[in-house]
mmCIF file of C-alpha atoms in Angstrom:
data_model
loop_
_atom_site.group_PDB
_atom_site.id
_atom_site.type_symbol
_atom_site.label_atom_id
_atom_site.label_comp_id
_atom_site.label_asym_id
_atom_site.label_seq_id
_atom_site.Cartn_x
_atom_site.Cartn_y
_atom_site.Cartn_z
ATOM 1 C CA MET A 1 -12.620 87.389 16.722
ATOM 2 C CA THR A 2 -13.409 85.590 20.014
ATOM 3 C CA ALA A 3 -16.004 87.160 22.308
ATOM 4 C CA ALA A 4 -14.443 88.221 25.669
ATOM 5 C CA LYS A 5 -15.904 86.140 28.476
ATOM 6 C CA PHE A 6 -14.175 85.928 31.835
ATOM 7 C CA ASP A 7 -14.193 82.307 33.029
ATOM 8 C CA GLU A 8 -14.019 81.770 36.791
ATOM 9 C CA LEU A 9 -13.239 78.099 36.329
ATOM 10 C CA ILE A 10 -10.211 78.708 34.122
ATOM 11 C CA HIS A 11 -8.853 81.793 35.954
ATOM 12 C CA PRO A 12 -7.026 80.166 38.909
ATOM 13 C CA SER A 13 -3.316 80.218 37.999
ATOM 14 C CA THR A 14 -2.626 76.451 37.948
ATOM 15 C CA ARG A 15 -5.744 75.760 35.889
ATOM 16 C CA LEU A 16 -4.998 78.648 33.517
ATOM 17 C CA SER A 17 -1.446 77.274 32.892
ATOM 18 C CA LEU A 18 -2.897 73.762 32.381
ATOM 19 C CA VAL A 19 -5.542 74.970 29.897
ATOM 20 C CA ALA A 20 -3.020 77.247 28.106
ATOM 21 C CA THR A 21 -0.675 74.254 27.712
ATOM 22 C CA LEU A 22 -3.467 72.101 26.282
ATOM 23 C CA ALA A 23 -4.613 74.917 24.051
ATOM 24 C CA ALA A 24 -1.214 74.872 22.309
ATOM 25 C CA ALA A 25 -1.373 71.144 21.754
ATOM 26 C CA ASP A 26 -3.593 68.552 20.124
ATOM 27 C CA TRP A 27 -2.993 66.365 23.143
ATOM 28 C CA ALA A 28 -0.551 65.912 25.982
ATOM 29 C CA GLU A 29 0.363 62.976 28.233
ATOM 30 C CA PHE A 30 -0.336 63.202 31.938
ATOM 31 C CA ALA A 31 3.410 62.946 32.741
ATOM 32 C CA PHE A 32 4.270 65.870 30.423
ATOM 33 C CA LEU A 33 1.647 68.112 32.058
ATOM 34 C CA ARG A 34 2.693 67.034 35.583
ATOM 35 C CA ASP A 35 6.392 67.830 34.909
ATOM 36 C CA ARG A 36 5.859 71.144 33.070
ATOM 37 C CA LEU A 37 3.373 72.445 35.624
ATOM 38 C CA GLY A 38 5.299 71.099 38.624
ATOM 39 C CA LEU A 39 2.217 69.406 40.108
ATOM 40 C CA SER A 40 1.869 66.155 42.000
ATOM 41 C CA ASP A 41 -0.082 63.295 40.432
ATOM 42 C CA SER A 42 -2.996 63.839 42.733
ATOM 43 C CA ALA A 43 -3.091 67.651 42.197
ATOM 44 C CA LEU A 44 -3.068 67.268 38.396
ATOM 45 C CA SER A 45 -5.724 64.545 38.529
ATOM 46 C CA LYS A 46 -7.924 66.864 40.512
ATOM 47 C CA GLN A 47 -7.484 69.761 38.129
ATOM 48 C CA LEU A 48 -8.132 67.548 35.091
ATOM 49 C CA ALA A 49 -11.204 66.070 36.750
ATOM 50 C CA THR A 50 -12.595 69.549 37.459
ATOM 51 C CA LEU A 51 -12.029 70.641 33.869
ATOM 52 C CA GLU A 52 -13.461 67.414 32.559
ATOM 53 C CA GLU A 53 -16.630 67.817 34.594
ATOM 54 C CA ALA A 54 -17.056 71.293 33.039
ATOM 55 C CA GLY A 55 -16.672 69.742 29.567
ATOM 56 C CA TYR A 56 -13.445 71.643 28.903
ATOM 57 C CA VAL A 57 -11.100 68.716 28.822
ATOM 58 C CA ALA A 58 -11.318 65.121 27.608
ATOM 59 C CA THR A 59 -9.043 62.425 28.980
ATOM 60 C CA GLU A 60 -8.281 59.094 27.338
ATOM 61 C CA ARG A 61 -6.705 56.147 29.215
ATOM 62 C CA ARG A 62 -4.427 53.865 27.253
ATOM 63 C CA ILE A 63 -2.278 50.861 27.986
ATOM 64 C CA SER A 64 1.290 51.333 26.708
ATOM 65 C CA GLY A 65 3.260 48.146 27.316
ATOM 66 C CA SER A 66 2.813 47.429 30.961
ATOM 67 C CA ARG A 67 1.986 51.051 31.836
ATOM 68 C CA ARG A 68 -1.297 52.865 31.968
ATOM 69 C CA LYS A 69 -1.113 56.266 30.387
ATOM 70 C CA VAL A 70 -3.496 59.160 30.465
ATOM 71 C CA ARG A 71 -3.721 61.621 27.569
ATOM 72 C CA ALA A 72 -5.565 64.908 27.832
ATOM 73 C CA ARG A 73 -6.883 67.232 25.223
ATOM 74 C CA LEU A 74 -8.927 70.463 25.208
ATOM 75 C CA THR A 75 -12.454 70.083 23.946
ATOM 76 C CA PRO A 76 -13.887 72.646 21.457
ATOM 77 C CA ALA A 77 -15.936 74.070 24.395
ATOM 78 C CA GLY A 78 -12.745 74.310 26.450
ATOM 79 C CA ARG A 79 -10.885 75.992 23.620
ATOM 80 C CA GLU A 80 -13.749 78.543 23.232
ATOM 81 C CA ALA A 81 -13.812 79.217 26.984
ATOM 82 C CA PHE A 82 -9.998 79.653 27.015
ATOM 83 C CA ASP A 83 -9.961 82.059 24.060
ATOM 84 C CA GLY A 84 -12.900 84.036 25.600
ATOM 85 C CA HIS A 85 -11.096 84.200 28.920
ATOM 86 C CA ILE A 86 -7.828 85.405 27.277
ATOM 87 C CA ALA A 87 -9.847 88.034 25.379
ATOM 88 C CA ALA A 88 -11.472 89.183 28.631
ATOM 89 C CA LEU A 89 -8.048 89.438 30.393
ATOM 90 C CA GLN A 90 -6.712 91.444 27.381
ATOM 91 C CA ALA A 91 -9.705 93.735 27.522
ATOM 92 C CA ILE A 92 -9.022 94.459 31.196
ATOM 93 C CA VAL A 93 -5.398 95.269 30.469
ATOM 94 C CA ASP A 94 -6.354 97.456 27.425
ATOM 95 C CA ALA A 95 -8.948 99.330 29.509
ATOM 96 C CA ALA A 96 -6.370 100.132 32.171
ATOM 97 C CA HIS A 97 -3.785 101.286 29.595
ATOM 98 C CA PRO A 98 -5.708 102.691 26.645
ATOM 99 C CA ALA A 99 -2.680 104.595 25.379
ATOM 100 C CA ASP A 100 -0.603 101.423 24.965
ATOM 101 C CA GLY A 101 -2.475 100.441 21.813
ATOM 102 C CA LEU A 102 -1.597 103.642 20.065
ATOM 103 C CA MET B 1 -17.235 88.015 37.614
ATOM 104 C CA ASP B 2 -15.303 89.734 40.333
ATOM 105 C CA ALA B 3 -13.454 92.802 39.087
ATOM 106 C CA ILE B 4 -9.757 92.052 38.848
ATOM 107 C CA ALA B 5 -6.918 94.500 38.722
ATOM 108 C CA SER B 6 -5.199 95.039 35.411
ATOM 109 C CA GLU B 7 -1.905 93.882 36.982
ATOM 110 C CA GLN B 8 -3.481 90.598 37.857
ATOM 111 C CA ALA B 9 -4.894 90.305 34.360
ATOM 112 C CA ARG B 10 -1.482 91.034 32.923
ATOM 113 C CA ALA B 11 0.089 88.431 35.182
ATOM 114 C CA SER B 12 -2.488 85.856 34.032
ATOM 115 C CA LEU B 13 -1.788 86.678 30.361
ATOM 116 C CA ASP B 14 1.884 86.267 31.027
ATOM 117 C CA ALA B 15 1.340 82.884 32.723
ATOM 118 C CA ALA B 16 -0.708 81.709 29.709
ATOM 119 C CA GLU B 17 1.930 82.939 27.315
ATOM 120 C CA HIS B 18 4.670 81.168 29.342
ATOM 121 C CA ALA B 19 2.677 77.908 29.169
ATOM 122 C CA ARG B 20 2.328 78.344 25.382
ATOM 123 C CA ARG B 21 6.072 79.022 25.023
ATOM 124 C CA GLN B 22 6.839 75.806 26.948
ATOM 125 C CA VAL B 23 4.840 73.889 24.290
ATOM 126 C CA THR B 24 6.641 75.686 21.408
ATOM 127 C CA GLU B 25 9.913 74.445 22.912
ATOM 128 C CA GLU B 26 8.665 70.919 22.113
ATOM 129 C CA ILE B 27 8.669 71.649 18.405
ATOM 130 C CA GLY B 28 11.386 69.626 16.735
ATOM 131 C CA LEU B 29 12.237 66.139 15.514
ATOM 132 C CA PRO B 30 12.797 62.990 17.584
ATOM 133 C CA PRO B 31 16.399 62.221 18.612
ATOM 134 C CA GLY B 32 16.166 58.981 16.664
ATOM 135 C CA TYR B 33 15.599 60.974 13.493
ATOM 136 C CA TRP B 34 18.923 62.748 13.870
ATOM 137 C CA TRP B 35 20.821 59.595 14.549
ATOM 138 C CA ALA B 36 19.221 57.877 11.507
ATOM 139 C CA MET B 37 20.264 60.910 9.480
ATOM 140 C CA ALA B 38 23.830 60.626 10.824
ATOM 141 C CA ALA B 39 23.919 56.930 9.905
ATOM 142 C CA GLY B 40 22.648 57.755 6.400
ATOM 143 C CA TRP B 41 25.359 60.407 6.032
ATOM 144 C CA LEU B 42 27.979 57.810 6.928
ATOM 145 C CA VAL B 43 26.562 55.331 4.385
ATOM 146 C CA LEU B 44 26.474 58.008 1.663
ATOM 147 C CA GLY B 45 30.134 58.923 2.425
ATOM 148 C CA ALA B 46 31.208 55.238 2.285
ATOM 149 C CA CYS B 47 29.281 54.726 -0.987
ATOM 150 C CA GLY B 48 30.900 57.797 -2.468
ATOM 151 C CA ALA B 49 34.315 56.413 -1.605
ATOM 152 C CA VAL B 50 33.715 52.886 -2.878
ATOM 153 C CA LEU B 51 31.431 53.340 -5.856
ATOM 154 C CA PRO B 52 30.406 56.882 -6.825
ATOM 155 C CA TRP B 53 27.433 55.664 -8.904
ATOM 156 C CA LEU B 54 26.147 53.854 -5.834
ATOM 157 C CA ALA B 55 26.209 57.102 -3.870
ATOM 158 C CA GLY B 56 23.704 58.522 -6.437
ATOM 159 C CA ILE B 57 21.341 55.615 -5.874
ATOM 160 C CA ALA B 58 21.825 55.766 -2.104
ATOM 161 C CA ALA B 59 21.065 59.513 -2.190
ATOM 162 C CA GLY B 60 17.884 58.801 -4.177
ATOM 163 C CA LEU B 61 16.817 56.173 -1.562
ATOM 164 C CA PHE B 62 17.719 58.610 1.157
ATOM 165 C CA GLY B 63 15.330 61.182 -0.350
ATOM 166 C CA ALA B 64 12.642 58.627 -0.925
ATOM 167 C CA GLY B 65 12.975 57.429 2.668
ATOM 168 C CA HIS B 66 12.476 60.977 3.825
ATOM 169 C CA ALA B 67 9.414 61.432 1.692
ATOM 170 C CA VAL B 68 7.850 58.196 2.960
ATOM 171 C CA PHE B 69 8.966 57.809 6.570
ATOM 172 C CA ALA B 70 9.891 61.261 7.739
ATOM 173 C CA SER B 71 7.126 63.350 6.103
ATOM 174 C CA ARG B 72 4.983 63.136 9.288
ATOM 175 C CA LEU B 73 7.893 63.981 11.509
ATOM 176 C CA LEU B 74 8.959 66.964 9.458
ATOM 177 C CA THR B 75 5.997 69.008 10.745
ATOM 178 C CA GLY B 76 7.965 69.201 13.993
ATOM 179 C CA ARG B 77 4.822 68.439 16.058
ATOM 180 C CA ARG B 78 5.929 65.006 17.355
ATOM 181 C CA ARG B 79 9.409 65.526 18.850
ATOM 182 C CA THR B 80 8.454 63.285 21.814
ATOM 183 C CA ARG B 81 5.675 60.811 22.504
ATOM 184 C CA GLN B 82 4.422 62.955 25.341
ATOM 185 C CA ILE B 83 2.793 65.735 23.359
ATOM 186 C CA GLN B 84 1.582 66.674 19.925
ATOM 187 C CA VAL B 85 1.991 70.364 19.288
ATOM 188 C CA SER B 86 -0.977 71.892 17.508
ATOM 189 C CA ALA B 87 -0.602 72.838 13.899
ATOM 190 C CA SER B 88 -1.395 76.442 14.640
ATOM 191 C CA VAL B 89 1.486 76.645 17.074
ATOM 192 C CA ALA B 90 4.027 74.662 15.024
ATOM 193 C CA GLY B 91 3.316 76.654 11.861
ATOM 194 C CA ARG B 92 3.983 75.454 8.319
ATOM 195 C CA ARG B 93 7.599 76.426 7.890
ATOM 196 C CA ILE B 94 9.268 73.624 9.851
ATOM 197 C CA PRO B 95 9.489 71.120 6.915
ATOM 198 C CA VAL B 96 10.950 73.881 4.734
ATOM 199 C CA VAL B 97 13.517 74.741 7.365
ATOM 200 C CA VAL B 98 14.475 71.014 7.846
ATOM 201 C CA VAL B 99 14.823 70.406 4.107
ATOM 202 C CA GLY B 100 16.794 73.570 3.708
ATOM 203 C CA MET B 101 19.066 72.515 6.549
ATOM 204 C CA LEU B 102 19.677 69.149 4.922
ATOM 205 C CA LEU B 103 20.493 70.743 1.567
ATOM 206 C CA GLY B 104 22.896 73.025 3.377
ATOM 207 C CA LEU B 105 24.550 70.102 5.115
ATOM 208 C CA VAL B 106 24.886 68.324 1.759
ATOM 209 C CA ALA B 107 26.701 71.343 0.351
ATOM 210 C CA VAL B 108 28.933 71.535 3.410
ATOM 211 C CA THR B 109 29.691 67.775 3.109
ATOM 212 C CA VAL B 110 30.666 68.144 -0.579
ATOM 213 C CA LEU B 111 32.897 71.181 0.192
ATOM 214 C CA ALA B 112 34.502 69.305 3.096
ATOM 215 C CA ALA B 113 35.150 66.265 0.884
ATOM 216 C CA LEU B 114 36.702 68.428 -1.886
ATOM 217 C CA ALA B 115 38.882 70.240 0.687
ATOM 218 C CA LEU B 116 40.040 66.988 2.222
ATOM 219 C CA ASP B 117 40.724 65.558 -1.204
ATOM 220 C CA ALA B 118 42.719 68.615 -2.234
ATOM 221 C CA ASP B 119 44.691 68.210 0.984
ATOM 222 C CA GLY B 120 45.563 64.679 -0.056
ATOM 223 C CA ALA B 121 43.514 62.814 2.497
ATOM 224 C CA GLY B 122 42.572 59.238 1.608
ATOM 225 C CA HIS B 123 38.823 58.358 1.516
ATOM 226 C CA ALA B 124 37.889 62.067 1.673
ATOM 227 C CA SER B 125 34.192 61.395 1.268
ATOM 228 C CA ILE B 126 34.152 58.941 4.262
ATOM 229 C CA TRP B 127 35.927 61.495 6.417
ATOM 230 C CA ALA B 128 33.578 64.294 5.321
ATOM 231 C CA GLY B 129 30.501 62.039 5.815
ATOM 232 C CA GLY B 130 31.781 60.986 9.249
ATOM 233 C CA LEU B 131 32.403 64.570 10.237
ATOM 234 C CA MET B 132 28.930 65.642 9.237
ATOM 235 C CA ALA B 133 27.369 62.575 10.832
ATOM 236 C CA VAL B 134 28.794 63.670 14.167
ATOM 237 C CA VAL B 135 27.579 67.229 13.600
ATOM 238 C CA ILE B 136 24.057 65.983 12.692
ATOM 239 C CA GLY B 137 23.884 63.384 15.465
ATOM 240 C CA PHE B 138 24.963 65.597 18.284
ATOM 241 C CA GLY B 139 24.100 69.042 16.956
ATOM 242 C CA GLY B 140 21.061 68.547 14.677
ATOM 243 C CA PRO B 141 18.451 69.677 17.223
ATOM 244 C CA ASP B 142 20.465 72.782 18.102
ATOM 245 C CA ILE B 143 21.149 73.692 14.467
ATOM 246 C CA LEU B 144 17.373 73.329 13.754
ATOM 247 C CA ARG B 145 16.541 75.509 16.747
ATOM 248 C CA VAL B 146 18.830 78.257 15.543
ATOM 249 C CA LEU B 147 17.507 78.032 11.925
ATOM 250 C CA ARG B 148 13.914 78.161 13.266
ATOM 251 C CA GLY B 149 14.839 81.313 15.114
ATOM 252 C CA TRP B 150 16.237 82.839 11.906
ATOM 253 C CA ALA B 151 13.250 81.736 9.814
ATOM 254 C CA ARG B 152 10.798 82.583 12.612
ATOM 255 C CA ALA B 153 9.287 79.180 12.127
#
């Protein structure tokens, strides 16, 4: 059972979607994340950099043919923070609707 | 932490779930796998028409090829080169569903060949193999998606 811990860094909607996507994958390519989240290259780069600074995401740059590719994955710390944040959100919802769980 | 309303928390949970569902939609096998399967089906059909004993050997090689080359793909976690779905999301039933689907298709192929043969068609096994090759090549991903839904895999 993950301890509920609201995370201000993860909470903004774009970042939450990004972390939730990475939480469901071992890794994802930059292009996949950009297309699924509907972000520009620069916007996604900025979000990944913020999460990487916090130690939540690790990125790996690779050369594939003539193209440079970036692959991102959630770190154990990022996964723990995400799980804690989801648990905190669930606790807020449960507290507001205690009868729903019955 | 700033107190947030339960509606906002619910919306955030929904957004996270939506992101997770988008990843689950990536579960499957690469398009190349289905076309390789379709080609294999055609070869098996042709072998069955020319030399039935050769079809047995070809079927054995087909199974061995699956065991060696497709075993990593059968987890359903590498449909594209853009993402690897986590094992916890993909679950463990995908290989069972794929193998079950293939066995089902073999049965349908045999039944189709018998029906065509009974109808007097020449080269019934080639026709049946060709028919199933088209079904697998074009419809394989969709058939798997439906079966996954039934098996909740």
